[in-house]
CSV table of C-alpha atoms in Angstrom, one decimal:
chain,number,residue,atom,x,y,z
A,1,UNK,CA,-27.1,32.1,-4.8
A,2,UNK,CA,-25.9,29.1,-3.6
A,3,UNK,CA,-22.5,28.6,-2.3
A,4,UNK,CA,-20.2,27.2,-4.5
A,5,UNK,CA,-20.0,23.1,-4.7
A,6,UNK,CA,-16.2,21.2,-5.5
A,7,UNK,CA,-16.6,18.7,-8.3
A,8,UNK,CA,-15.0,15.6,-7.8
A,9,UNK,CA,-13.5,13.5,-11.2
A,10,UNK,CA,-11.1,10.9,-11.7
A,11,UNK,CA,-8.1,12.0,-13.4
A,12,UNK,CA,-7.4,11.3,-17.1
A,13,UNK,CA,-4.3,11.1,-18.8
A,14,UNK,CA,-4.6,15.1,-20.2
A,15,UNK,CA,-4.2,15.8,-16.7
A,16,UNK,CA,-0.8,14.1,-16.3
A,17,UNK,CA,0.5,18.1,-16.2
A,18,UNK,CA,-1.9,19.4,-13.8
A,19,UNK,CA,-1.0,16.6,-11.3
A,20,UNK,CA,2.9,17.2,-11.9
A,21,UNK,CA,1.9,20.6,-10.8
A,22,UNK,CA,0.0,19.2,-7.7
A,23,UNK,CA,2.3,17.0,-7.0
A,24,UNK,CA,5.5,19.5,-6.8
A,25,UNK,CA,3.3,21.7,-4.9
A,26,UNK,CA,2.3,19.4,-2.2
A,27,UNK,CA,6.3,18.3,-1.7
A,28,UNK,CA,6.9,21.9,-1.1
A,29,UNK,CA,4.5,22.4,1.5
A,30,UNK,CA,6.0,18.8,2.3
A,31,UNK,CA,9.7,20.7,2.8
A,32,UNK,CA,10.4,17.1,0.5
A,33,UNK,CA,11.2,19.0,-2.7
A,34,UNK,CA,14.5,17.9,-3.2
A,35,UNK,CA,12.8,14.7,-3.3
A,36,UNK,CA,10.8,14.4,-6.5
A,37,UNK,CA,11.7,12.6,-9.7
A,38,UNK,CA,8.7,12.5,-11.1
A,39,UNK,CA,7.8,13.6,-14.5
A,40,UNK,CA,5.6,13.6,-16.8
A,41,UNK,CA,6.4,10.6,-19.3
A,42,UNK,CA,6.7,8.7,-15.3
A,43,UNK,CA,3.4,9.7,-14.7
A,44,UNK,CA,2.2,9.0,-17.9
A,45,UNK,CA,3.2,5.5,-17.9
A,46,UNK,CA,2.2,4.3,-14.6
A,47,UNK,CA,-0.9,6.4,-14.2
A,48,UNK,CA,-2.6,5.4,-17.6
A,49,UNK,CA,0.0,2.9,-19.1
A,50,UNK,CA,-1.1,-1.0,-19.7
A,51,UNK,CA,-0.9,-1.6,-15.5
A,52,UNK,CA,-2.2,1.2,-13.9
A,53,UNK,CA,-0.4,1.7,-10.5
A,54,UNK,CA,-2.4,3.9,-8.8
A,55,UNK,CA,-5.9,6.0,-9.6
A,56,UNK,CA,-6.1,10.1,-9.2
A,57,UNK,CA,-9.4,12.2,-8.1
A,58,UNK,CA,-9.0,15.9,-9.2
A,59,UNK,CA,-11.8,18.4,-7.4
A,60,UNK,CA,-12.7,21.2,-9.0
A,61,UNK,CA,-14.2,24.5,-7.7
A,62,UNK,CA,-16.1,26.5,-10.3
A,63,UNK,CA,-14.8,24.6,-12.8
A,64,UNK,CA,-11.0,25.3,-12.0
A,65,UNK,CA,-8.7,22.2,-10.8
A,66,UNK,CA,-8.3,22.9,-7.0
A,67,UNK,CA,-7.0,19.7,-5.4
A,68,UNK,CA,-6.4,16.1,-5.8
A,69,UNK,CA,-6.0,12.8,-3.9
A,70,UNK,CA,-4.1,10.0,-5.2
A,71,UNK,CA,-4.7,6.4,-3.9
A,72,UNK,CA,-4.3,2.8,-4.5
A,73,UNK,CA,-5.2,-0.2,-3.4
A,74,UNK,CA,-3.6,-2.4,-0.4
A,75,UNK,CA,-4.9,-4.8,1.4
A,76,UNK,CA,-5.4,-7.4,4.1
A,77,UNK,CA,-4.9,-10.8,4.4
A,78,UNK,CA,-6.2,-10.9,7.7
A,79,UNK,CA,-9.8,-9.5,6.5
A,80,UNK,CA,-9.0,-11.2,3.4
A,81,UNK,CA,-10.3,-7.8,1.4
A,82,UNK,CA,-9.0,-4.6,-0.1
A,83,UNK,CA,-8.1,-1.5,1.6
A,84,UNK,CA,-7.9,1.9,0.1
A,85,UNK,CA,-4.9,3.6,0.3
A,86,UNK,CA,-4.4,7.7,0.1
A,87,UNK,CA,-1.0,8.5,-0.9
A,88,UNK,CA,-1.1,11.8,-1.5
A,89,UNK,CA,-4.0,14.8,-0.7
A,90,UNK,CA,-3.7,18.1,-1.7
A,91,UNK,CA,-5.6,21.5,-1.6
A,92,UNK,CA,-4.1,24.4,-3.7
A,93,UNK,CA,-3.3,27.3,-1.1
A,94,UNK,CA,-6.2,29.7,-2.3
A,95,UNK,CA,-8.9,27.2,-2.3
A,96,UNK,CA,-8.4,25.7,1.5
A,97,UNK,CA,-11.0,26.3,3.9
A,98,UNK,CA,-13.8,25.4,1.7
A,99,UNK,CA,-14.1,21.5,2.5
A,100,UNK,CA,-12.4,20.8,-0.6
A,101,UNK,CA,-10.0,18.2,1.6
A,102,UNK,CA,-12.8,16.8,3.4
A,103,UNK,CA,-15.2,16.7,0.1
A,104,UNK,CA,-12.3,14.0,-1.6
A,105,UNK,CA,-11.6,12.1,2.0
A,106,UNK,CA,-15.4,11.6,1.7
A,107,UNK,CA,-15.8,10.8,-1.9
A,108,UNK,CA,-12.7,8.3,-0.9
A,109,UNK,CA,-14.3,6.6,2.3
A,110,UNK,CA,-17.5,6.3,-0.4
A,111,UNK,CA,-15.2,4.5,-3.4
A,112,UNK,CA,-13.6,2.7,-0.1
A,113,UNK,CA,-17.2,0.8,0.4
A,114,UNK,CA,-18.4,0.7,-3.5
A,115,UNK,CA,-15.2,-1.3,-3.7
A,116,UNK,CA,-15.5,-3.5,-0.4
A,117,UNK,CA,-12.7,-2.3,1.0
A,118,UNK,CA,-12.2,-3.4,4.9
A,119,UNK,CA,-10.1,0.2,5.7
A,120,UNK,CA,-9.1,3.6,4.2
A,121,UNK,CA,-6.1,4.4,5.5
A,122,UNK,CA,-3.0,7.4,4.8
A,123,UNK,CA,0.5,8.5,6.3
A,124,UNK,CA,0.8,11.9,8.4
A,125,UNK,CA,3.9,13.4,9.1
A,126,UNK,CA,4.3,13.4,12.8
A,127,UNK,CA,5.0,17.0,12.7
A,128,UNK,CA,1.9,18.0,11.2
A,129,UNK,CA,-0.6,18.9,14.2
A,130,UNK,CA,-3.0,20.6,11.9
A,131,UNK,CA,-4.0,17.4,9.5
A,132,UNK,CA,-3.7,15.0,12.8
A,133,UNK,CA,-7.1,17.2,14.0
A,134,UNK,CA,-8.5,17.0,10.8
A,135,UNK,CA,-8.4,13.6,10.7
A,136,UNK,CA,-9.1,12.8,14.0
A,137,UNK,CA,-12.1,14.8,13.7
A,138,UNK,CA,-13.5,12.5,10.9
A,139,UNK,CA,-12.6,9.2,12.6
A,140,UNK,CA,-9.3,8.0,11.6
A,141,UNK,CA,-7.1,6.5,14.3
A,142,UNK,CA,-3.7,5.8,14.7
A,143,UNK,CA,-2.3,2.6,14.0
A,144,UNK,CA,0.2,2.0,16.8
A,145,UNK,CA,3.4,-0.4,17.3
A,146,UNK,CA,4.0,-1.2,13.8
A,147,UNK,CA,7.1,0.7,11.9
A,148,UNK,CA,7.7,0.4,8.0
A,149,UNK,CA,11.3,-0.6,6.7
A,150,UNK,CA,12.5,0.4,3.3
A,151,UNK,CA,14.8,-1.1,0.9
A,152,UNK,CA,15.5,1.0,-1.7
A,153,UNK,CA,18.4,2.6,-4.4
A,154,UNK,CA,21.7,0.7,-4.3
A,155,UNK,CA,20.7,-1.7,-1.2
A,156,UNK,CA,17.4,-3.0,-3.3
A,157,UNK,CA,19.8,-3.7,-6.2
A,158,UNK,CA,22.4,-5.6,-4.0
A,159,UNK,CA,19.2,-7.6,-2.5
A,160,UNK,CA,17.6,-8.0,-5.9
A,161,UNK,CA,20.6,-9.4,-7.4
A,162,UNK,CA,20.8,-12.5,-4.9
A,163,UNK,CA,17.0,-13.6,-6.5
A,164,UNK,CA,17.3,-13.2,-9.9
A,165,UNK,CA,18.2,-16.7,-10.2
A,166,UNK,CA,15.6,-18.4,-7.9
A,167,UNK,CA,13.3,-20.0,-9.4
B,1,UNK,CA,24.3,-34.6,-2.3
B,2,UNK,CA,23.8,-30.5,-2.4
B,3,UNK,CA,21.7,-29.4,0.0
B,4,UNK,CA,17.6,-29.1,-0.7
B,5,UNK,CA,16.6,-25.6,-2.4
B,6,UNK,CA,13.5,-23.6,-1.6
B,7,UNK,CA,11.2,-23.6,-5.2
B,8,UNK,CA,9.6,-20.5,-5.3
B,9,UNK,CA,6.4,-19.7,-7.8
B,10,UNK,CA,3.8,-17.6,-7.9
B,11,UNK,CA,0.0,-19.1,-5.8
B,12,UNK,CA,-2.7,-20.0,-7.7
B,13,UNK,CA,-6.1,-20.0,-7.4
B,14,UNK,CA,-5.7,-24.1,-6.0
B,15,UNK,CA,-3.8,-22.6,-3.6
B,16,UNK,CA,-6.5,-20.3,-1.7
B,17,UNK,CA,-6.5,-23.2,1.1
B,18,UNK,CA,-3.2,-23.5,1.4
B,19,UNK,CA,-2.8,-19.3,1.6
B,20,UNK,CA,-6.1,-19.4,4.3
B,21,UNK,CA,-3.9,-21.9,6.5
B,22,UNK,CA,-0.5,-19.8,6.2
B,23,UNK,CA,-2.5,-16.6,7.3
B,24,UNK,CA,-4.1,-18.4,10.2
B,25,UNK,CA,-0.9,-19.3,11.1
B,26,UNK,CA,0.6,-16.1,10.5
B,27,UNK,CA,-1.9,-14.6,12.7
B,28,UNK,CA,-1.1,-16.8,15.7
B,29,UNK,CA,2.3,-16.2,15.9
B,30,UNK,CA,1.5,-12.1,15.9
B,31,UNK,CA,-0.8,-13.5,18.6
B,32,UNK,CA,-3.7,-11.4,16.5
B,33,UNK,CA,-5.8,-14.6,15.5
B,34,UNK,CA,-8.7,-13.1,17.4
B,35,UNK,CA,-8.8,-10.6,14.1
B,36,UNK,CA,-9.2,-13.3,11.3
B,37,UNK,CA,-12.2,-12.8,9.1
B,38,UNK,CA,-10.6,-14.2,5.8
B,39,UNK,CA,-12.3,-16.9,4.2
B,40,UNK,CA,-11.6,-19.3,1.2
B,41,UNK,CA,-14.3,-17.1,-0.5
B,42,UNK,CA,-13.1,-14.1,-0.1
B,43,UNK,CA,-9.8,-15.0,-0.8
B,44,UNK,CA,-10.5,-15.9,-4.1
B,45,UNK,CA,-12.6,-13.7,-5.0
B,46,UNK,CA,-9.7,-10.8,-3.9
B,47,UNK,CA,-6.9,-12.7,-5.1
B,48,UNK,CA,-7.9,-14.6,-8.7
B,49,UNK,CA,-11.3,-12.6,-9.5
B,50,UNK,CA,-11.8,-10.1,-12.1
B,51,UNK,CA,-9.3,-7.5,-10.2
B,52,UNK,CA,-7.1,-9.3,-8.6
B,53,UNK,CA,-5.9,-6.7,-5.5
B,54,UNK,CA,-2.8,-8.8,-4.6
B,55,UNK,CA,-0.4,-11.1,-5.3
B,56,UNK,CA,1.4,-14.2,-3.4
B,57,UNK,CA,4.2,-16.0,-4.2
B,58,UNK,CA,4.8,-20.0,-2.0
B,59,UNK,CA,7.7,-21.1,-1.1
B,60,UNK,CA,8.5,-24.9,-1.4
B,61,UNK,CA,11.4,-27.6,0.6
B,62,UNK,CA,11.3,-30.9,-1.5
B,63,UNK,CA,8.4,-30.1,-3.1
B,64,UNK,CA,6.2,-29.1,-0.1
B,65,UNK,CA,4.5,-26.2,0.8
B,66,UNK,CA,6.8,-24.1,3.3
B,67,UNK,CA,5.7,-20.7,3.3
B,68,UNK,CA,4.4,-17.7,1.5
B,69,UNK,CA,4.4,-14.0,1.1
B,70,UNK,CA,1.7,-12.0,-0.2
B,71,UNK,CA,2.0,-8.4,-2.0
B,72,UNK,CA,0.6,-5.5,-3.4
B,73,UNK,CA,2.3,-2.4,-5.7
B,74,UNK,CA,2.0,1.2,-3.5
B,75,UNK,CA,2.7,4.0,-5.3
B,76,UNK,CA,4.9,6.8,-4.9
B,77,UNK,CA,3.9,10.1,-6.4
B,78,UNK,CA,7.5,11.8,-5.6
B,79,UNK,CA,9.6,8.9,-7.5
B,80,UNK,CA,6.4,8.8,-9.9
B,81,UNK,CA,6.4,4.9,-9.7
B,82,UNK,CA,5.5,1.7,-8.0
B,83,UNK,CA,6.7,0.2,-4.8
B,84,UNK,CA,6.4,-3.7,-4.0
B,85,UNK,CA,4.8,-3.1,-0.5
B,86,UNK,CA,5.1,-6.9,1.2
B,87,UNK,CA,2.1,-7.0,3.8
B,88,UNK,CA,2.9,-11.4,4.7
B,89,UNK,CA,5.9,-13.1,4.8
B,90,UNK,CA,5.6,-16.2,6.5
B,91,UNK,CA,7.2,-19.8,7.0
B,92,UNK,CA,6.4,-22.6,8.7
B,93,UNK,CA,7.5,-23.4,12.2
B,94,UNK,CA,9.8,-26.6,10.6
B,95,UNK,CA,11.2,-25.0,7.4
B,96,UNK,CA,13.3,-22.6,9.6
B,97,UNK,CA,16.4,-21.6,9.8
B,98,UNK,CA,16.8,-23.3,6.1
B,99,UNK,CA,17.0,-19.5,4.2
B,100,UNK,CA,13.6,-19.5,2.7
B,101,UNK,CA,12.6,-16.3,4.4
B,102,UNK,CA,15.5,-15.1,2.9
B,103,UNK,CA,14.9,-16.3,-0.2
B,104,UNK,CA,11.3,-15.1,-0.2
B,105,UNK,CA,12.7,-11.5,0.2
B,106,UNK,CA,15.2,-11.4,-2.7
B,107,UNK,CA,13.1,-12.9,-5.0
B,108,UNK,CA,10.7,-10.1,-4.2
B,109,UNK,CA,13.2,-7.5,-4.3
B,110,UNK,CA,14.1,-9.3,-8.1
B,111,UNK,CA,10.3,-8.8,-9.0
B,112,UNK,CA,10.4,-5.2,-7.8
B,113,UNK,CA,13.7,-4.2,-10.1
B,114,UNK,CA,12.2,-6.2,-12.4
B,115,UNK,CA,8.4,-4.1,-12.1
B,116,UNK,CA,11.0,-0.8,-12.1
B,117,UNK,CA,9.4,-0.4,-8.3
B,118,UNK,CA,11.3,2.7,-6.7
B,119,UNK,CA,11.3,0.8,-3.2
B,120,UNK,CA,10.5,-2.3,-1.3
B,121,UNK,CA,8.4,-2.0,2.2
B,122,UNK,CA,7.0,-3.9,4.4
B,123,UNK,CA,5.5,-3.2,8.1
B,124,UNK,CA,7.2,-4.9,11.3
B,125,UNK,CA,5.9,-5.3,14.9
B,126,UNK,CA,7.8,-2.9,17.0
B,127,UNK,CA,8.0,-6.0,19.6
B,128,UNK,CA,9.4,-8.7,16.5
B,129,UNK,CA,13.5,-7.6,17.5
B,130,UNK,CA,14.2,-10.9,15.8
B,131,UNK,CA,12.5,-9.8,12.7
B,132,UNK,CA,13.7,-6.2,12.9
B,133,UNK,CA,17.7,-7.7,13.1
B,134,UNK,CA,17.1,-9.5,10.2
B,135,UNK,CA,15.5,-6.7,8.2
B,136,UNK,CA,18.4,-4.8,8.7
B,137,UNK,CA,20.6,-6.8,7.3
B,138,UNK,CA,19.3,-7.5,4.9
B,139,UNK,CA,19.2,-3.6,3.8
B,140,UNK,CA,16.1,-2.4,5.2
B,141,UNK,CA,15.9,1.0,6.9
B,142,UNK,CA,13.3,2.0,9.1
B,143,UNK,CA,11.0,4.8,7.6
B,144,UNK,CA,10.8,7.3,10.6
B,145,UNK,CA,8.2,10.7,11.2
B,146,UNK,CA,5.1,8.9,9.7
B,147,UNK,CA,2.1,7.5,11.2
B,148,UNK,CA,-0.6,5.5,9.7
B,149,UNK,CA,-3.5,6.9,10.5
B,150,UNK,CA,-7.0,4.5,9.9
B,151,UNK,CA,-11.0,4.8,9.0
B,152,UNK,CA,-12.8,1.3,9.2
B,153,UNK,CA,-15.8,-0.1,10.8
B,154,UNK,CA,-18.5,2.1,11.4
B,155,UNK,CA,-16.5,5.2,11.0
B,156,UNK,CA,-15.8,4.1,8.0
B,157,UNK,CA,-19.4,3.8,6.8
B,158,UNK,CA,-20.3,7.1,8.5
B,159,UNK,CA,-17.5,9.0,6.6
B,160,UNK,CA,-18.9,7.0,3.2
B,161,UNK,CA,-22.2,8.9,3.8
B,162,UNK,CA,-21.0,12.2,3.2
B,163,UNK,CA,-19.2,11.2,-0.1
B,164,UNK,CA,-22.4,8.9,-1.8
B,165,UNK,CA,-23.7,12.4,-3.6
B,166,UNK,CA,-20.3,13.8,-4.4
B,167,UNK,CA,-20.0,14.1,-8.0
């Protein structure tokens, strides 16, 4: 018998609970726990709502939901094209070591190109060794000497405030 | 008489020549020309085609062009919303020092309350101090323990392969 494939879907909006589920699991695994808001009618509306925000790829593995990847799309003025953009990636604990993380990287790279995207690109926490090897070992690179600032929460509000009014 | 304000609207698709001579400008002053491959065509077809992958806003001094920003929505799966993520923000050499950078920012920080974004990023050069200072007081905090990590090019294409027959 052959070993068993992963199927790879884009999510639909009767999976809005599954991915809550993902989603919770990969911010523990994160240690970021105390750091998610999300919920359902959240997910609902910005997932399959009149502007969808971002797009979801559940894999399966003998029919059972096993992982999921959740992207969007940035992109580059200097290339003057799209990237893709992986937020999130997530295999459930019993289902690792099956290529399940590498079947939805690939099935990403592929959508990446369908879509003429110039780069497919994700965030790893420094800390993480194990995924830095993985991904090295597929081709992904660092991108050095750039940081990211944040505005956010009460100083977003102050800064939003002051351009209201411009018009 | 009060002093000139900046205008600030939203680009057009007449405005894809005046957006392909901001980024080459952009791009010299990073001192990263050598990696422009944007185009008028491509511009429009990314910006005002059928899925339009960003957005820019132009800033205007008495009526003339003076500089622009350009921006996508990110997503965050813990706060289960958008975030305005600003990739350019630039002004011309002679409109300095007159607040329109300034200006640019709020009104983008407006859009994102507005778009009920959970955050506001944007990516700085580790070597822009001038830029960082001005960040910061502005708000912006830097996001620490992540690195970007990229596929493109050929490694891109390669990793593509594997994911063509993955259904």
């Amino acid at each position: 018998m052959a070993d068993p494939a992963p199927r790879i879907r884009f999510a639909m909006e009767a999976d809005v609970p599954l991915l809550l589920g993902f989603i919770r699991d990969l911010a523990d695994y994160e240690k970021l726990v105390h750091l998610v808001e999300a919920d359902e009618d959240r997910l609902r509306r910005t997932l399959f709502g009149d502007i969808p925000r971002a797009e979801a790829l559940i894999a399966e593995m003998d029919g059972r939901p096993a992982g999921f990847a959740l992207f969007f799309h940035s992109y580059s003025t200097f290339l003057a094209k799209p990237g893709l953009y992986l937020e999130d990636l997530y295999v459930s604990p019993e289902y690792r070591g099956q290529g399940l993380g590498k079947a939805l990287l690939k099935r990403l790279a592929a959508l990446a190109v369908e879509r003429d995207c110039g780069r497919f690109e994700w965030s790893v926490l420094d800390w993480n060794e194990d995924a830095i090897g993985f991904y090295r070992a597929l081709g992904a690179r660092p991108v050095e000497g750039w940081t990211v600032y944040r505005v956010d929460g009460a100083a977003l509000t102050a800064l939003a405030e002051g351009g209201k009014d411009i018009s």
